[in-house]
Amino acid sequence: MKRSGFIEELHECQEKEEKNYLSKKNIMEAAQHHQVPPARAYGVATFYTMFSVQPRGKHIIRICRNLSCHLAGAEEIVKKLRETLGIDFGQTTEDGEFTLEESSCLGMCSLSPAMMIDDVPYGNLTPAKIPEILEQIRRRENRNE
Amino acid sequence: MSEERQLRIVLRNAGLIDPDSIDEYIAHDGYSALERVISEMSPDDVIEEIKKSELRGRGGAGFPTGKKWEFTAKADSDQKYIICNADEGEPGTFKDRGIMEGDPHSVLEGMMIAGYATGTNKGYIYIRGEYALSIKRLQKAIDDAREYGFLGEHILGSGFAFDVEIRRGAGSYICGEETALMESIEGKRGEPRKKPPYPPTCGLWGKPTVINNVETLANIAPIVINGADWFKGIGVEGSRGTKVFNLMGDINWKGVVEIPFGTPLSDIVMNMGKGIRGGRKLKAVVLGGVSGSLITSEELDTPVDFNSLARIEAGPGSGSIVVLDETRCIVDIARDIAYFFRHESCGKCTPCRVGTEEMYRIIDRISKGEGEERDINTLESLGKSMMLTSFCGLGQTAPNVILQSLRKFRDEWLTHIREKKCPVNV
Ligand SMILES: Cc1cc2nc3c(=O)[nH]c(=O)nc-3n(C[C@H](O)[C@H](O)[C@H](O)COP(=O)(O)O)c2cc1C
């Protein structure tokens, strides 16, 4: 039954990495732990959208563009996010703070358009709220440092 | 919202009790169904009761739950599993999240009773990784239930042993498909398996496995407490009990409703959803998720139950109702749906991997005013091939709404192609 926790272990590895990703070393160690061949381990790490094998920012922004959010104007939010962050999907801001990603439906349809930043859901978004939300996270970070 | 038309069985406690408090759950009859089955009923009695209630799975396919349990109960094996499918990935669906966050113990109690009925001592809850709060609530519920002796060895002083573990998903719609989900729990890529064999006899690690949706499991304790006859008295022939729906789109009230099966769709949209936003006219409803069906305003009076909906090639599906008003463009909707499936196809089989890509490419072209009339035929034959030849339910249902839109809103598609413009200017 040891194998059962392989994906859980990948989650845990990724959460510990400052850069929110699975390094080659992470994958190989987890693979050895669970006696999974390296090729299969890499196949798993690249199958799931929550895992990344490339370094990412401190915070992952996941924005939904599926039906309910689409109807509520998700494209406007996407545009504003790209503009404010100066990056496209799959990219990380120069200061290493944010990575922008697309996500399939986040189950926040009654609050659409919606996104998550790390574990925190944000709903009823408008383009005007975007700079404010990002600024808040940056400020919190500075305070903690 | 017209509360009187709603009936809360699944959502009996949601919003009423503190979901983090096992004591409040117990104070509202919680775990009394578990106590009853252990002290008064044999495993066979439980299965008979669930069969008699005619409960059908709420995960989409509507398979009779009692029958599913019976297959696993009869399977001869040293190890069996109960899985709660909490991967909820269908766009426009968040009912399972509501149940898990509002009343996590109701899901656990359902799993325990399934365990008792089938002779199983191990359960997994597979929750999508994005549902951080659901994971937290359920973990707390599991820890508390263990402390109170509802999980573990010698449950309530009996010989019954059962324990539950959470497995987090990691971002993948296909992992909601039952066999892909099992692959994922086993630590692999979430690609579906060939069926048969079916999970009740050959599931997780090749062992007999009952896999049920969150909402299905939340129905179990009330059936045990109130009896199958009570449950059968709610709903209509072929669809007993209630169904939880998520209501959204161009309506005045968005949220969660629980209705007895047989309630007309128009009642849900026009009364509970308080009608179309801005006093506009209804154009269509995407029912049961983007893999579900497209209902026109002429079909809106159809009762929401398995049999009535099947007559118009629809079903309750995932429990999502997305309302579209007259200003919405059908090609734009189809494009958004095709975009989703292109992203979520797992790539295992060619019809789905290539088909979802092609569908998106063609629809995208049409939406930009670059379509040709033969594209319609291509989309139709491509969609039909995908439905017939895809390996699993993803590719088989991905074309549903798109094909129905080609049939029901053909003129609008043709206007995009012939006049290179959108009749509603999207
Ligand atoms: C592509 C695909 C995605 C699915 N996603 C889910 C899901 O998120 N949740 C769920 O309960 N069932 C989902 N299902 C259905 C499951 O395969 C399975 O039928 C269900 O978990 C059985 O539970 P039930 O009998 O209680 O309905 C999905 C099926 C397919 C083909």
Coordinates of C-alpha atoms and ligand atoms in Angstrom, one line a residue:
Chain A
M1 CA 0.0 0.0 0.0
K2 CA 3.1 2.2 0.0
R3 CA 2.5 3.4 -3.5
S4 CA -0.8 5.0 -2.6
G5 CA 0.8 8.1 -1.3
F6 CA 3.0 9.0 -4.3
I7 CA 0.9 11.9 -5.4
E8 CA 0.6 13.1 -1.8
E9 CA 4.3 13.1 -1.5
L10 CA 4.7 15.1 -4.7
H11 CA 2.3 17.7 -3.2
E12 CA 4.3 17.9 0.0
C13 CA 7.6 18.3 -1.9
Q14 CA 6.2 21.0 -4.0
E15 CA 4.7 22.8 -1.0
K16 CA 8.1 22.9 0.7
E17 CA 9.9 24.4 -2.3
E18 CA 10.2 28.1 -2.2
K19 CA 9.7 28.2 -5.9
N20 CA 6.5 26.1 -5.9
Y21 CA 7.8 23.3 -8.2
L22 CA 9.1 19.8 -8.4
S23 CA 12.8 19.7 -9.0
K24 CA 14.4 16.7 -10.7
K25 CA 15.8 15.8 -7.3
N26 CA 12.4 16.0 -5.7
I27 CA 10.9 13.7 -8.3
M28 CA 13.7 11.2 -8.2
E29 CA 13.6 11.0 -4.4
A30 CA 9.9 10.5 -4.2
A31 CA 10.2 7.9 -7.0
Q32 CA 12.8 6.0 -5.0
H33 CA 10.7 6.2 -1.9
H34 CA 7.7 4.7 -3.6
Q35 CA 9.6 2.4 -5.9
V36 CA 8.3 4.0 -9.0
P37 CA 10.5 4.0 -12.2
P38 CA 11.9 7.5 -13.0
A39 CA 10.0 7.7 -16.3
R40 CA 6.7 7.0 -14.7
A41 CA 7.4 9.4 -11.9
Y42 CA 8.1 12.2 -14.4
G43 CA 5.0 11.2 -16.3
V44 CA 2.9 11.7 -13.2
A45 CA 4.6 15.0 -12.3
T46 CA 3.8 16.4 -15.7
F47 CA 0.2 15.0 -16.0
Y48 CA -1.4 17.1 -13.3
T49 CA -1.9 20.8 -13.7
M50 CA -1.2 21.6 -10.1
F51 CA 2.3 20.3 -10.4
S52 CA 5.1 22.1 -12.2
V53 CA 8.5 20.9 -13.2
Q54 CA 9.6 24.5 -13.9
P55 CA 10.3 27.0 -11.0
R56 CA 7.4 29.2 -10.3
G57 CA 6.6 32.3 -8.3
K58 CA 5.9 32.4 -4.6
H59 CA 2.2 32.7 -5.3
I60 CA 0.2 30.9 -7.9
I61 CA -2.7 32.7 -9.5
R62 CA -5.3 30.3 -10.9
I63 CA -8.0 31.9 -13.0
C64 CA -11.0 30.1 -14.3
R65 CA -12.3 30.7 -17.9
N66 CA -15.0 28.0 -18.0
L67 CA -18.7 28.5 -18.8
S68 CA -20.0 30.4 -15.7
C69 CA -16.9 32.6 -15.3
H70 CA -16.8 33.1 -19.1
L71 CA -20.4 34.4 -19.0
A72 CA -19.5 36.7 -16.1
G73 CA -16.6 38.3 -18.0
A74 CA -13.6 36.2 -17.1
E75 CA -11.8 37.5 -20.3
E76 CA -11.8 41.0 -18.8
I77 CA -10.2 39.7 -15.7
V78 CA -7.6 37.8 -17.7
K79 CA -6.8 40.9 -19.6
K80 CA -6.4 42.9 -16.4
L81 CA -4.2 40.3 -14.8
R82 CA -1.9 40.1 -17.8
E83 CA -1.7 43.9 -17.9
T84 CA -1.1 44.4 -14.2
L85 CA 1.5 41.6 -13.9
G86 CA 3.1 42.2 -17.2
I87 CA 3.1 38.4 -17.9
D88 CA 1.2 35.8 -19.8
F89 CA -0.1 32.4 -18.7
G90 CA 2.7 30.1 -17.5
Q91 CA 5.0 33.0 -16.8
T92 CA 6.4 34.4 -13.5
T93 CA 6.8 38.1 -12.6
E94 CA 10.4 39.3 -12.5
D95 CA 10.3 39.8 -8.8
G96 CA 9.4 36.1 -8.4
E97 CA 6.1 36.9 -6.6
F98 CA 3.4 35.6 -9.0
T99 CA 2.9 32.9 -11.6
L100 CA -0.2 33.2 -13.7
E101 CA -2.1 30.0 -14.6
E102 CA -5.3 29.0 -16.2
S103 CA -7.5 26.6 -14.2
S104 CA -10.5 24.6 -15.1
C105 CA -13.6 25.3 -13.1
L106 CA -12.8 26.0 -9.4
G107 CA -16.3 25.3 -8.2
M108 CA -16.9 29.0 -7.3
C109 CA -19.6 29.5 -10.0
S110 CA -22.0 31.4 -7.9
L111 CA -19.2 34.0 -7.3
S112 CA -18.0 34.2 -10.9
P113 CA -15.8 35.5 -12.2
A114 CA -13.4 33.8 -9.8
M115 CA -9.8 32.9 -9.2
M116 CA -7.6 31.4 -6.5
I117 CA -4.3 32.7 -5.3
D118 CA -2.6 29.8 -3.6
D119 CA -5.4 28.4 -1.3
V120 CA -7.4 31.5 -1.1
P121 CA -10.5 32.0 -3.3
Y122 CA -11.4 35.3 -4.7
G123 CA -14.9 35.8 -6.2
N124 CA -17.1 38.4 -7.8
L125 CA -14.1 39.9 -9.5
T126 CA -14.0 43.1 -11.5
P127 CA -11.0 44.4 -13.4
A128 CA -10.7 47.3 -10.8
K129 CA -10.3 44.8 -7.9
I130 CA -7.3 43.1 -9.5
P131 CA -4.5 45.6 -8.7
E132 CA -5.8 46.0 -5.2
I133 CA -5.8 42.2 -4.5
L134 CA -2.2 41.8 -5.9
E135 CA -1.0 44.9 -4.0
Q136 CA -2.5 43.5 -0.7
I137 CA -0.5 40.3 -1.1
R138 CA 2.7 42.1 -1.8
R139 CA 2.2 44.4 1.2
R140 CA 1.5 41.4 3.5
E141 CA 4.7 39.9 2.3
N142 CA 6.8 43.0 3.0
R143 CA 5.4 43.2 6.5
N144 CA 6.3 39.6 7.2
E145 CA 9.8 39.9 6.0
Chain B
M1 CA -36.1 31.8 -3.5
S2 CA -39.2 29.8 -2.9
E3 CA -38.2 27.7 0.0
E4 CA -41.4 25.8 0.1
R5 CA -40.7 24.0 -3.1
Q6 CA -37.4 22.9 -1.8
L7 CA -36.8 19.8 0.3
R8 CA -33.7 19.4 2.2
I9 CA -32.4 15.9 2.7
V10 CA -28.9 16.1 1.5
L11 CA -28.5 19.7 2.7
R12 CA -30.4 18.9 6.0
N13 CA -27.7 20.3 8.1
A14 CA -25.8 22.7 5.8
G15 CA -25.9 26.2 7.2
L16 CA -27.7 25.0 10.3
I17 CA -24.9 23.3 12.2
D18 CA -21.2 24.2 12.7
P19 CA -19.6 21.8 10.3
D20 CA -16.5 21.6 12.4
S21 CA -18.5 20.3 15.4
I22 CA -19.1 16.6 15.6
D23 CA -21.3 17.3 18.7
E24 CA -23.7 19.4 16.7
Y25 CA -23.9 16.7 14.0
I26 CA -24.7 14.1 16.7
A27 CA -27.3 16.5 18.2
H28 CA -29.0 16.5 14.8
D29 CA -29.4 12.7 14.7
G30 CA -25.8 12.3 13.4
Y31 CA -24.4 8.8 13.5
S32 CA -27.7 7.4 14.7
A33 CA -28.0 5.6 11.3
L34 CA -24.6 4.1 11.8
E35 CA -25.7 3.0 15.3
R36 CA -28.9 1.5 13.9
V37 CA -27.2 -0.6 11.2
I38 CA -24.6 -1.9 13.6
S39 CA -27.0 -2.8 16.3
E40 CA -30.2 -3.8 14.4
M41 CA -29.4 -4.7 10.8
S42 CA -27.3 -7.3 9.0
P43 CA -25.2 -6.1 6.0
D44 CA -27.8 -7.8 3.7
D45 CA -30.6 -5.9 5.4
V46 CA -28.8 -2.6 4.7
I47 CA -28.3 -3.5 1.0
E48 CA -32.0 -4.5 0.7
E49 CA -33.1 -1.2 2.2
I50 CA -30.9 0.9 -0.1
K51 CA -32.1 -1.2 -3.1
K52 CA -35.7 -0.7 -2.0
S53 CA -35.2 3.0 -1.8
E54 CA -34.3 3.0 -5.5
L55 CA -31.5 5.5 -4.8
R56 CA -29.5 6.2 -7.9
G57 CA -26.0 7.6 -8.1
R58 CA -25.7 11.4 -8.1
G59 CA -22.3 11.5 -9.9
G60 CA -23.9 11.6 -13.3
A61 CA -24.5 8.1 -14.6
G62 CA -27.4 7.4 -12.2
F63 CA -26.5 3.8 -11.5
P64 CA -28.6 2.1 -8.7
T65 CA -26.6 2.4 -5.5
G66 CA -28.0 -0.7 -3.8
K67 CA -27.0 -2.8 -6.8
K68 CA -23.5 -1.4 -6.8
W69 CA -23.1 -2.2 -3.2
E70 CA -24.5 -5.7 -3.7
F71 CA -21.9 -6.6 -6.3
T72 CA -19.1 -5.6 -4.0
A73 CA -20.7 -7.3 -1.0
K74 CA -20.9 -10.6 -2.9
A75 CA -17.4 -10.3 -4.3
D76 CA -15.0 -12.7 -2.5
S77 CA -11.9 -10.9 -1.4
D78 CA -9.6 -10.3 1.5
Q79 CA -9.6 -6.6 0.9
K80 CA -12.3 -4.2 -0.5
Y81 CA -12.5 -0.5 -0.7
I82 CA -15.1 2.3 -0.5
I83 CA -14.2 5.5 -2.4
C84 CA -16.0 8.8 -2.2
N85 CA -15.7 10.6 -5.5
A86 CA -15.2 14.3 -4.5
D87 CA -13.3 15.3 -7.5
E88 CA -16.1 17.6 -8.7
G89 CA -14.6 19.0 -11.9
E90 CA -17.6 19.6 -14.2
P91 CA -17.7 23.3 -15.0
G92 CA -20.7 24.9 -13.4
T93 CA -20.8 22.5 -10.5
F94 CA -20.0 23.1 -6.8
K95 CA -22.7 21.1 -5.0
D96 CA -20.3 18.5 -3.6
R97 CA -18.2 21.3 -2.2
G98 CA -21.3 22.7 -0.5
I99 CA -22.1 19.3 1.1
M100 CA -18.5 18.7 2.3
E101 CA -18.0 22.2 3.7
G102 CA -21.5 22.4 5.2
D103 CA -21.9 18.9 6.6
P104 CA -18.8 16.7 6.3
H105 CA -19.9 14.1 8.7
S106 CA -22.9 13.2 6.5
V107 CA -20.5 12.0 3.8
L108 CA -18.4 10.0 6.3
E109 CA -21.5 8.4 7.8
G110 CA -22.6 7.3 4.3
M111 CA -19.2 5.8 3.7
M112 CA -19.2 3.9 7.0
I113 CA -22.6 2.4 6.3
A114 CA -21.4 1.4 2.8
G115 CA -18.4 -0.2 4.5
Y116 CA -20.6 -2.1 6.9
A117 CA -23.0 -3.3 4.1
T118 CA -20.2 -4.5 1.8
G119 CA -17.8 -6.0 4.4
T120 CA -15.1 -3.3 3.7
N121 CA -12.8 -1.8 6.3
K122 CA -11.0 0.9 4.3
G123 CA -12.3 4.1 2.6
Y124 CA -10.7 6.8 0.6
I125 CA -12.1 10.3 -0.1
Y126 CA -10.6 11.6 -3.3
I127 CA -10.9 15.4 -3.2
R128 CA -9.7 17.7 -5.9
G129 CA -6.6 19.6 -4.7
E130 CA -8.1 23.0 -5.3
Y131 CA -10.8 22.4 -2.6
A132 CA -8.6 23.5 0.3
L133 CA -11.5 24.2 2.7
S134 CA -13.3 20.9 1.9
I135 CA -10.1 19.0 2.6
K136 CA -9.6 20.8 5.9
R137 CA -13.2 20.2 7.0
L138 CA -13.2 16.5 6.1
Q139 CA -9.9 15.9 7.8
K140 CA -11.2 17.5 11.0
A141 CA -14.4 15.3 10.7
I142 CA -12.3 12.2 10.2
D143 CA -10.1 13.0 13.2
D144 CA -13.1 13.7 15.4
A145 CA -15.0 10.6 14.3
R146 CA -11.9 8.5 15.1
E147 CA -11.7 10.1 18.6
Y148 CA -15.4 9.4 19.2
G149 CA -15.0 5.8 18.1
F150 CA -17.0 6.0 14.9
L151 CA -13.9 5.1 13.0
G152 CA -11.2 2.6 13.9
E153 CA -11.5 -0.9 15.4
H154 CA -14.6 -2.1 17.2
I155 CA -16.8 0.7 16.1
L156 CA -19.5 1.3 18.8
G157 CA -18.2 -1.8 20.6
S158 CA -19.0 -4.1 17.6
G159 CA -16.7 -6.2 15.5
F160 CA -17.0 -3.7 12.7
A161 CA -13.7 -1.9 11.8
F162 CA -13.5 1.0 9.3
D163 CA -11.1 3.8 8.6
V164 CA -11.0 6.6 6.0
E165 CA -8.1 8.5 4.4
I166 CA -8.1 11.6 2.2
R167 CA -6.3 11.6 -1.1
R168 CA -5.8 14.9 -2.7
G169 CA -6.2 15.3 -6.5
A170 CA -3.7 17.5 -8.3
G171 CA -5.7 19.3 -11.0
S172 CA -7.3 17.0 -13.6
Y173 CA -10.9 16.7 -14.7
I174 CA -10.5 13.2 -16.0
C175 CA -9.7 12.0 -12.5
G176 CA -13.4 12.3 -11.8
E177 CA -13.9 9.3 -14.0
E178 CA -14.0 6.4 -11.6
T179 CA -11.2 4.3 -13.1
A180 CA -8.9 7.3 -13.8
L181 CA -9.5 8.3 -10.1
M182 CA -8.3 4.8 -9.0
E183 CA -5.2 5.1 -11.1
S184 CA -4.6 8.5 -9.4
I185 CA -5.0 7.0 -5.9
E186 CA -2.5 4.3 -7.0
G187 CA 0.0 7.1 -7.7
K188 CA -0.2 7.1 -11.5
R189 CA -1.3 9.4 -14.3
G190 CA -5.1 9.7 -14.2
E191 CA -5.9 7.7 -17.4
P192 CA -9.1 5.6 -17.5
R193 CA -9.0 1.8 -17.5
K194 CA -10.8 -0.5 -19.8
K195 CA -14.2 -1.6 -18.6
P196 CA -15.2 -4.4 -17.9
P197 CA -14.1 -5.4 -15.4
Y198 CA -16.0 -2.8 -13.4
P199 CA -14.9 -1.4 -10.1
P200 CA -17.5 -3.2 -7.8
T201 CA -15.6 -6.4 -8.6
C202 CA -12.2 -5.1 -9.7
G203 CA -11.3 -1.6 -8.7
L204 CA -8.6 0.0 -6.6
W205 CA -5.5 -2.2 -6.6
G206 CA -7.6 -4.7 -8.4
K207 CA -9.9 -5.2 -5.4
P208 CA -13.7 -4.9 -5.3
T209 CA -14.5 -1.3 -4.8
V210 CA -17.6 0.8 -4.3
I211 CA -17.2 4.3 -5.7
N212 CA -19.9 6.8 -5.0
N213 CA -20.4 10.5 -5.4
V214 CA -20.5 12.8 -2.4
E215 CA -24.2 13.5 -2.8
T216 CA -25.1 9.9 -3.1
L217 CA -23.4 9.1 0.2
A218 CA -25.0 12.1 2.0
N219 CA -28.4 10.4 1.2
I220 CA -27.6 7.2 3.0
A221 CA -28.1 8.1 6.6
P222 CA -31.5 9.7 6.1
I223 CA -32.7 6.6 4.2
V224 CA -31.6 4.3 7.0
I225 CA -33.2 6.5 9.7
N226 CA -36.5 7.2 7.9
G227 CA -36.8 4.0 5.8
A228 CA -36.8 3.2 2.1
D229 CA -40.6 3.8 1.9
W230 CA -40.2 7.4 3.1
F231 CA -37.5 8.0 0.5
K232 CA -39.6 6.4 -2.3
G233 CA -42.4 8.7 -1.5
I234 CA -40.3 11.6 -2.7
G235 CA -39.7 12.3 -6.3
V236 CA -41.2 10.3 -9.2
E237 CA -41.0 6.9 -10.8
G238 CA -37.4 6.1 -11.7
S239 CA -36.0 9.0 -9.8
R240 CA -36.6 8.9 -6.1
G241 CA -35.6 11.5 -3.5
T242 CA -34.1 14.9 -4.2
K243 CA -31.4 16.4 -6.3
V244 CA -29.1 19.2 -5.5
F245 CA -28.6 21.7 -8.3
N246 CA -26.3 24.7 -8.7
L247 CA -28.0 27.6 -10.4
M248 CA -26.0 30.3 -12.3
G249 CA -25.7 32.3 -15.4
D250 CA -28.1 35.0 -16.5
I251 CA -30.6 34.7 -13.7
N252 CA -31.4 37.0 -10.8
W253 CA -30.6 34.5 -8.0
K254 CA -27.5 32.3 -8.2
G255 CA -26.8 29.5 -5.7
V256 CA -27.8 26.1 -4.4
V257 CA -31.2 24.4 -4.5
E258 CA -32.4 21.0 -3.5
I259 CA -35.6 19.9 -5.2
P260 CA -37.6 16.7 -5.3
F261 CA -37.1 14.9 -8.6
G262 CA -39.9 15.8 -11.1
T263 CA -39.8 19.5 -10.5
P264 CA -40.1 21.3 -13.8
L265 CA -36.9 23.0 -15.0
S266 CA -39.0 26.2 -15.6
D267 CA -39.9 26.2 -11.9
I268 CA -36.3 26.1 -10.9
V269 CA -35.2 28.8 -13.3
M270 CA -38.1 31.1 -13.2
N271 CA -39.2 30.8 -9.5
M272 CA -36.2 29.7 -7.5
G273 CA -33.7 31.6 -9.8
K274 CA -36.2 34.5 -9.8
G275 CA -36.2 34.7 -13.6
I276 CA -33.9 36.0 -16.3
R277 CA -31.6 39.0 -15.5
G278 CA -32.6 42.4 -16.8
G279 CA -36.1 41.2 -17.8
R280 CA -34.6 39.6 -20.9
K281 CA -35.8 36.4 -22.6
L282 CA -34.4 33.0 -22.0
K283 CA -32.3 31.5 -24.9
A284 CA -31.2 28.1 -23.5
V285 CA -30.0 26.2 -20.5
V286 CA -26.9 24.2 -20.3
L287 CA -28.0 21.4 -18.0
G288 CA -25.9 18.9 -16.2
G289 CA -22.5 20.5 -17.0
V290 CA -20.7 21.2 -20.2
S291 CA -20.8 17.5 -20.9
G292 CA -24.6 17.5 -20.4
S293 CA -27.2 19.0 -22.7
L294 CA -28.6 22.1 -24.2
I295 CA -32.2 22.8 -23.3
T296 CA -34.2 25.4 -25.3
S297 CA -37.0 27.6 -24.0
E298 CA -39.6 25.3 -25.6
E299 CA -38.3 22.4 -23.6
L300 CA -38.2 24.3 -20.3
D301 CA -41.2 22.7 -18.8
T302 CA -39.6 19.3 -18.8
P303 CA -39.7 17.7 -15.3
V304 CA -36.2 17.3 -13.9
D305 CA -35.9 13.5 -13.5
F306 CA -33.9 10.8 -15.3
N307 CA -36.8 9.5 -17.5
S308 CA -38.4 12.8 -18.5
L309 CA -35.0 14.3 -19.3
A310 CA -33.9 11.2 -21.3
R311 CA -36.8 11.8 -23.6
I312 CA -35.2 15.1 -24.7
E313 CA -31.7 13.5 -24.8
A314 CA -30.7 15.1 -21.5
G315 CA -30.1 14.2 -17.9
P316 CA -29.5 15.8 -14.5
G317 CA -25.8 15.1 -15.1
S318 CA -23.5 16.9 -12.6
G319 CA -26.3 19.0 -11.1
S320 CA -25.5 22.2 -12.9
I321 CA -27.9 24.7 -14.4
V322 CA -26.4 27.5 -16.5
V323 CA -28.9 29.9 -17.8
L324 CA -28.3 31.8 -21.1
D325 CA -30.3 34.8 -22.0
E326 CA -31.1 36.1 -25.5
T327 CA -27.9 38.2 -25.7
R328 CA -25.7 35.1 -25.6
C329 CA -24.0 33.8 -28.7
I330 CA -24.3 30.1 -29.2
V331 CA -21.0 29.8 -31.1
D332 CA -19.2 31.7 -28.3
I333 CA -20.7 29.2 -25.8
A334 CA -19.7 26.2 -27.9
R335 CA -16.2 27.6 -28.3
D336 CA -15.8 28.0 -24.5
I337 CA -16.9 24.4 -24.0
A338 CA -14.6 23.1 -26.7
Y339 CA -11.7 25.0 -25.1
F340 CA -12.4 23.2 -21.8
F341 CA -12.4 19.7 -23.3
R342 CA -9.3 20.4 -25.4
H343 CA -7.5 21.2 -22.2
E344 CA -8.8 18.3 -20.2
S345 CA -8.6 15.4 -22.7
C346 CA -6.0 13.1 -21.1
G347 CA -4.5 12.1 -24.4
K348 CA -4.9 8.3 -23.9
C349 CA -7.1 7.7 -27.0
T350 CA -6.9 9.2 -30.4
P351 CA -10.6 10.1 -31.0
C352 CA -10.7 12.3 -27.9
R353 CA -7.1 13.7 -28.0
V354 CA -7.4 14.7 -31.7
G355 CA -11.1 15.2 -31.7
T356 CA -11.3 17.8 -28.9
E357 CA -8.4 19.7 -30.6
E358 CA -10.1 19.7 -34.0
M359 CA -13.4 20.7 -32.6
Y360 CA -11.9 23.7 -30.9
R361 CA -9.9 24.7 -34.0
I362 CA -13.0 24.6 -36.2
I363 CA -15.3 26.5 -33.8
D364 CA -12.6 29.1 -33.1
R365 CA -12.4 29.7 -36.8
I366 CA -16.1 30.0 -37.2
S367 CA -16.3 32.4 -34.3
K368 CA -13.7 34.7 -36.0
G369 CA -15.9 34.8 -39.2
E370 CA -13.6 32.4 -41.1
G371 CA -15.8 29.4 -41.2
E372 CA -17.2 27.5 -44.2
E373 CA -20.5 25.8 -44.6
R374 CA -18.9 22.4 -44.8
D375 CA -17.5 23.0 -41.3
I376 CA -20.9 22.2 -39.9
N377 CA -20.9 18.7 -41.4
T378 CA -17.3 18.2 -40.3
L379 CA -18.3 19.1 -36.7
E380 CA -21.2 16.8 -36.8
S381 CA -19.4 13.8 -38.1
L382 CA -16.4 14.4 -35.9
G383 CA -18.7 14.7 -32.9
K384 CA -20.5 11.5 -33.7
S385 CA -17.2 9.6 -34.2
M386 CA -16.0 10.8 -30.9
M387 CA -19.1 9.7 -29.1
L388 CA -18.9 6.3 -30.7
T389 CA -15.2 5.6 -30.5
S390 CA -13.7 7.4 -27.5
F391 CA -12.2 5.3 -24.8
C392 CA -14.1 6.8 -21.9
G393 CA -16.9 9.1 -20.9
L394 CA -14.9 12.3 -21.4
G395 CA -14.6 11.9 -25.2
Q396 CA -18.0 10.3 -25.4
T397 CA -19.8 13.3 -23.9
A398 CA -17.5 16.2 -24.9
P399 CA -19.5 16.8 -28.1
N400 CA -23.0 16.6 -26.4
V401 CA -23.8 20.3 -26.0
I402 CA -22.0 21.3 -29.2
L403 CA -23.9 18.8 -31.4
Q404 CA -27.2 19.8 -29.7
S405 CA -26.5 23.5 -30.4
L406 CA -25.8 22.7 -34.1
R407 CA -29.3 21.0 -34.3
K408 CA -31.2 23.5 -32.1
F409 CA -29.5 26.8 -33.2
R410 CA -28.4 25.9 -36.7
D411 CA -29.4 29.3 -38.2
E412 CA -27.2 31.1 -35.7
W413 CA -24.2 28.9 -36.7
L414 CA -25.0 29.5 -40.4
T415 CA -25.2 33.3 -39.9
H416 CA -21.7 33.2 -38.4
I417 CA -20.5 31.4 -41.5
R418 CA -22.5 33.0 -44.3
E419 CA -22.6 36.6 -43.1
K420 CA -19.4 36.4 -41.2
K421 CA -21.0 38.1 -38.2
C422 CA -22.6 37.2 -35.0
P423 CA -26.4 37.9 -34.8
V424 CA -26.1 39.0 -31.2
N425 CA -22.8 40.8 -31.7
V426 CA -20.5 38.9 -29.4
Ligands
LIG1 C1 -15.0 12.6 -17.6 C2 -15.8 12.1 -16.3 C3 -15.7 12.9 -15.2 C4 -16.4 12.6 -14.1 N1 -16.3 13.3 -13.0 C5 -17.0 13.0 -11.8 C6 -16.9 13.8 -10.7 O1 -16.3 14.8 -10.6 N2 -17.6 13.4 -9.6 C7 -18.4 12.2 -9.5 O2 -19.0 11.9 -8.5 N3 -18.5 11.5 -10.7 C8 -17.8 11.8 -11.8 N4 -17.9 11.0 -12.9 C9 -18.7 9.8 -12.8 C10 -17.9 8.6 -12.2 O3 -17.2 8.0 -13.2 C11 -18.8 7.6 -11.5 O4 -19.9 7.3 -12.3 C12 -19.4 8.1 -10.2 O5 -18.4 8.5 -9.3 C13 -20.2 7.0 -9.5 O6 -20.9 7.4 -8.3 P1 -22.4 7.4 -8.1 O7 -22.9 6.0 -8.5 O8 -22.7 7.7 -6.7 O9 -23.0 8.4 -9.1 C14 -17.2 11.4 -14.1 C15 -17.3 10.6 -15.2 C16 -16.6 11.0 -16.4 C17 -16.7 10.1 -17.6

